[in-house]
Amino acid sequence: MTLEPKVSSVNIFLWILQAVLAVLFLMAGIMKATRPAAKLSKSLPWVEDVPLPTLRLIGVVEVLGAIGLILPAATGIAPILTPIAATGLAVVMVLAVFTHLRRKEYGAIAFNAVLLILCVIVAWGRFGPYAL
């Protein structure tokens, strides 16, 4: 019995997906956690409806989720945190979809839905047949 890592095209696809999602969520999270709300509202109009502490919390959750997509799986330390991070980010995207529905921002819903689907794919793969 060997302890070699699973190398398959699906596993490579999941790693690429994790990296892309991590970069997107890291950039978005840092922006939401650090930029003034007035500056953010120019590009993210929904910010006007959210209290500043909630906006900062969303940013921190996205940053932690981005780290969780990569670090546990890459280090082998508590790799179960990777699909948990993907699931958490999927929940954030579901909440974002509801926010945009309420505000009738249909273009934003499509983007959030794509991210939601990608997060679910990572969670499925890493909880299931391609767990690390």
PDB file of C-alpha atoms in Angstrom:
ATOM      1  CA  MET A   1       0.000   0.000   0.000  1.00  0.00           C
ATOM      2  CA  THR A   2       1.468   3.340  -1.043  1.00  0.00           C
ATOM      3  CA  LEU A   3       0.702   6.737   0.391  1.00  0.00           C
ATOM      4  CA  GLU A   4       1.032   8.599  -2.890  1.00  0.00           C
ATOM      5  CA  PRO A   5      -1.418  11.451  -3.461  1.00  0.00           C
ATOM      6  CA  LYS A   6      -4.302  10.800  -5.812  1.00  0.00           C
ATOM      7  CA  VAL A   7      -3.384  12.088  -9.251  1.00  0.00           C
ATOM      8  CA  SER A   8      -6.254  12.221 -11.685  1.00  0.00           C
ATOM      9  CA  SER A   9      -7.685  14.714 -14.100  1.00  0.00           C
ATOM     10  CA  VAL A  10     -10.606  15.394 -11.729  1.00  0.00           C
ATOM     11  CA  ASN A  11      -8.234  15.976  -8.822  1.00  0.00           C
ATOM     12  CA  ILE A  12      -6.198  18.422 -10.927  1.00  0.00           C
ATOM     13  CA  PHE A  13      -9.427  20.143 -12.023  1.00  0.00           C
ATOM     14  CA  LEU A  14     -10.481  20.508  -8.366  1.00  0.00           C
ATOM     15  CA  TRP A  15      -7.103  22.019  -7.445  1.00  0.00           C
ATOM     16  CA  ILE A  16      -7.387  24.531 -10.285  1.00  0.00           C
ATOM     17  CA  LEU A  17     -10.945  25.354  -9.251  1.00  0.00           C
ATOM     18  CA  GLN A  18      -9.862  25.781  -5.631  1.00  0.00           C
ATOM     19  CA  ALA A  19      -7.059  28.132  -6.691  1.00  0.00           C
ATOM     20  CA  VAL A  20      -9.318  30.257  -8.900  1.00  0.00           C
ATOM     21  CA  LEU A  21     -11.983  30.493  -6.198  1.00  0.00           C
ATOM     22  CA  ALA A  22      -9.364  31.283  -3.566  1.00  0.00           C
ATOM     23  CA  VAL A  23      -7.980  34.179  -5.614  1.00  0.00           C
ATOM     24  CA  LEU A  24     -11.452  35.581  -6.328  1.00  0.00           C
ATOM     25  CA  PHE A  25     -12.649  35.321  -2.730  1.00  0.00           C
ATOM     26  CA  LEU A  26      -9.357  36.612  -1.340  1.00  0.00           C
ATOM     27  CA  MET A  27      -9.471  39.735  -3.520  1.00  0.00           C
ATOM     28  CA  ALA A  28     -13.161  40.361  -2.815  1.00  0.00           C
ATOM     29  CA  GLY A  29     -12.731  39.695   0.893  1.00  0.00           C
ATOM     30  CA  ILE A  30      -9.768  42.015   1.319  1.00  0.00           C
ATOM     31  CA  MET A  31     -11.666  44.723  -0.525  1.00  0.00           C
ATOM     32  CA  LYS A  32     -14.756  44.347   1.690  1.00  0.00           C
ATOM     33  CA  ALA A  33     -12.725  44.086   4.880  1.00  0.00           C
ATOM     34  CA  THR A  34     -10.515  47.124   4.299  1.00  0.00           C
ATOM     35  CA  ARG A  35     -12.023  49.707   1.928  1.00  0.00           C
ATOM     36  CA  PRO A  36     -14.320  52.482   3.126  1.00  0.00           C
ATOM     37  CA  ALA A  37     -17.991  51.673   2.526  1.00  0.00           C
ATOM     38  CA  ALA A  38     -18.530  54.903   0.561  1.00  0.00           C
ATOM     39  CA  LYS A  39     -15.807  53.894  -1.885  1.00  0.00           C
ATOM     40  CA  LEU A  40     -17.167  50.345  -2.184  1.00  0.00           C
ATOM     41  CA  SER A  41     -20.727  51.499  -2.836  1.00  0.00           C
ATOM     42  CA  LYS A  42     -19.660  52.937  -6.205  1.00  0.00           C
ATOM     43  CA  SER A  43     -18.942  49.455  -7.552  1.00  0.00           C
ATOM     44  CA  LEU A  44     -21.057  47.409  -5.123  1.00  0.00           C
ATOM     45  CA  PRO A  45     -24.376  49.216  -4.632  1.00  0.00           C
ATOM     46  CA  TRP A  46     -25.678  46.616  -2.151  1.00  0.00           C
ATOM     47  CA  VAL A  47     -23.143  47.909   0.372  1.00  0.00           C
ATOM     48  CA  GLU A  48     -25.544  50.788   1.107  1.00  0.00           C
ATOM     49  CA  ASP A  49     -28.035  48.276   2.602  1.00  0.00           C
ATOM     50  CA  VAL A  50     -25.530  46.551   4.885  1.00  0.00           C
ATOM     51  CA  PRO A  51     -24.185  47.860   8.204  1.00  0.00           C
ATOM     52  CA  LEU A  52     -20.422  48.385   8.216  1.00  0.00           C
ATOM     53  CA  PRO A  53     -19.717  45.579  10.751  1.00  0.00           C
ATOM     54  CA  THR A  54     -21.649  43.139   8.549  1.00  0.00           C
ATOM     55  CA  LEU A  55     -19.695  44.249   5.483  1.00  0.00           C
ATOM     56  CA  ARG A  56     -16.421  43.708   7.340  1.00  0.00           C
ATOM     57  CA  LEU A  57     -17.622  40.297   8.559  1.00  0.00           C
ATOM     58  CA  ILE A  58     -18.453  39.248   5.002  1.00  0.00           C
ATOM     59  CA  GLY A  59     -14.956  40.311   3.948  1.00  0.00           C
ATOM     60  CA  VAL A  60     -13.246  38.394   6.752  1.00  0.00           C
ATOM     61  CA  VAL A  61     -15.359  35.281   6.054  1.00  0.00           C
ATOM     62  CA  GLU A  62     -14.385  35.431   2.383  1.00  0.00           C
ATOM     63  CA  VAL A  63     -10.681  35.797   3.244  1.00  0.00           C
ATOM     64  CA  LEU A  64     -10.818  32.885   5.694  1.00  0.00           C
ATOM     65  CA  GLY A  65     -12.746  30.808   3.156  1.00  0.00           C
ATOM     66  CA  ALA A  66     -10.119  31.523   0.508  1.00  0.00           C
ATOM     67  CA  ILE A  67      -7.361  30.415   2.861  1.00  0.00           C
ATOM     68  CA  GLY A  68      -9.385  27.340   3.797  1.00  0.00           C
ATOM     69  CA  LEU A  69      -9.740  26.309   0.165  1.00  0.00           C
ATOM     70  CA  ILE A  70      -5.971  25.945  -0.223  1.00  0.00           C
ATOM     71  CA  LEU A  71      -3.977  25.773   3.001  1.00  0.00           C
ATOM     72  CA  PRO A  72      -5.413  22.668   4.737  1.00  0.00           C
ATOM     73  CA  ALA A  73      -5.355  20.591   1.559  1.00  0.00           C
ATOM     74  CA  ALA A  74      -1.888  21.795   0.547  1.00  0.00           C
ATOM     75  CA  THR A  75      -0.321  21.154   3.946  1.00  0.00           C
ATOM     76  CA  GLY A  76      -2.216  17.982   4.769  1.00  0.00           C
ATOM     77  CA  ILE A  77      -3.087  19.476   8.158  1.00  0.00           C
ATOM     78  CA  ALA A  78      -6.817  19.020   8.782  1.00  0.00           C
ATOM     79  CA  PRO A  79      -7.675  18.662   5.068  1.00  0.00           C
ATOM     80  CA  ILE A  80     -11.355  18.247   6.004  1.00  0.00           C
ATOM     81  CA  LEU A  81     -11.361  22.048   6.374  1.00  0.00           C
ATOM     82  CA  THR A  82     -11.088  22.457   2.595  1.00  0.00           C
ATOM     83  CA  PRO A  83     -14.571  21.115   1.738  1.00  0.00           C
ATOM     84  CA  ILE A  84     -15.933  22.842   4.847  1.00  0.00           C
ATOM     85  CA  ALA A  85     -14.530  26.144   3.526  1.00  0.00           C
ATOM     86  CA  ALA A  86     -16.102  25.471   0.124  1.00  0.00           C
ATOM     87  CA  THR A  87     -19.433  24.775   1.802  1.00  0.00           C
ATOM     88  CA  GLY A  88     -19.181  27.963   3.865  1.00  0.00           C
ATOM     89  CA  LEU A  89     -18.446  30.031   0.777  1.00  0.00           C
ATOM     90  CA  ALA A  90     -21.400  28.383  -0.981  1.00  0.00           C
ATOM     91  CA  VAL A  91     -23.621  29.544   1.904  1.00  0.00           C
ATOM     92  CA  VAL A  92     -22.236  33.066   1.527  1.00  0.00           C
ATOM     93  CA  MET A  93     -23.140  32.941  -2.172  1.00  0.00           C
ATOM     94  CA  VAL A  94     -26.694  31.763  -1.400  1.00  0.00           C
ATOM     95  CA  LEU A  95     -27.090  34.733   0.936  1.00  0.00           C
ATOM     96  CA  ALA A  96     -25.647  37.022  -1.733  1.00  0.00           C
ATOM     97  CA  VAL A  97     -28.181  35.722  -4.259  1.00  0.00           C
ATOM     98  CA  PHE A  98     -31.027  36.565  -1.871  1.00  0.00           C
ATOM     99  CA  THR A  99     -29.605  40.055  -1.296  1.00  0.00           C
ATOM    100  CA  HIS A 100     -29.387  40.701  -5.033  1.00  0.00           C
ATOM    101  CA  LEU A 101     -32.869  39.276  -5.625  1.00  0.00           C
ATOM    102  CA  ARG A 102     -34.275  41.676  -3.052  1.00  0.00           C
ATOM    103  CA  ARG A 103     -32.471  44.569  -4.753  1.00  0.00           C
ATOM    104  CA  LYS A 104     -33.424  43.355  -8.272  1.00  0.00           C
ATOM    105  CA  GLU A 105     -29.743  43.189  -9.296  1.00  0.00           C
ATOM    106  CA  TYR A 106     -30.143  40.278 -11.684  1.00  0.00           C
ATOM    107  CA  GLY A 107     -26.709  40.544 -13.280  1.00  0.00           C
ATOM    108  CA  ALA A 108     -25.055  40.057  -9.910  1.00  0.00           C
ATOM    109  CA  ILE A 109     -27.212  36.993  -9.261  1.00  0.00           C
ATOM    110  CA  ALA A 110     -25.740  35.222 -12.287  1.00  0.00           C
ATOM    111  CA  PHE A 111     -22.178  35.816 -11.076  1.00  0.00           C
ATOM    112  CA  ASN A 112     -23.016  34.647  -7.545  1.00  0.00           C
ATOM    113  CA  ALA A 113     -24.785  31.581  -8.939  1.00  0.00           C
ATOM    114  CA  VAL A 114     -21.680  30.597 -10.917  1.00  0.00           C
ATOM    115  CA  LEU A 115     -19.498  30.965  -7.813  1.00  0.00           C
ATOM    116  CA  LEU A 116     -22.061  28.972  -5.822  1.00  0.00           C
ATOM    117  CA  ILE A 117     -21.968  26.107  -8.322  1.00  0.00           C
ATOM    118  CA  LEU A 118     -18.158  26.084  -8.363  1.00  0.00           C
ATOM    119  CA  CYS A 119     -18.022  26.018  -4.550  1.00  0.00           C
ATOM    120  CA  VAL A 120     -20.502  23.121  -4.488  1.00  0.00           C
ATOM    121  CA  ILE A 121     -18.361  21.206  -6.996  1.00  0.00           C
ATOM    122  CA  VAL A 122     -15.285  21.643  -4.771  1.00  0.00           C
ATOM    123  CA  ALA A 123     -17.233  20.630  -1.657  1.00  0.00           C
ATOM    124  CA  TRP A 124     -18.657  17.554  -3.416  1.00  0.00           C
ATOM    125  CA  GLY A 125     -15.262  16.477  -4.739  1.00  0.00           C
ATOM    126  CA  ARG A 126     -13.347  17.033  -1.525  1.00  0.00           C
ATOM    127  CA  PHE A 127     -15.982  15.530   0.781  1.00  0.00           C
ATOM    128  CA  GLY A 128     -16.514  12.620  -1.574  1.00  0.00           C
ATOM    129  CA  PRO A 129     -14.534  10.696  -4.143  1.00  0.00           C
ATOM    130  CA  TYR A 130     -11.563  13.051  -4.319  1.00  0.00           C
ATOM    131  CA  ALA A 131     -11.062  13.766  -0.626  1.00  0.00           C
ATOM    132  CA  LEU A 132      -7.509  14.582   0.337  1.00  0.00           C
TER     133      LEU A 132
END
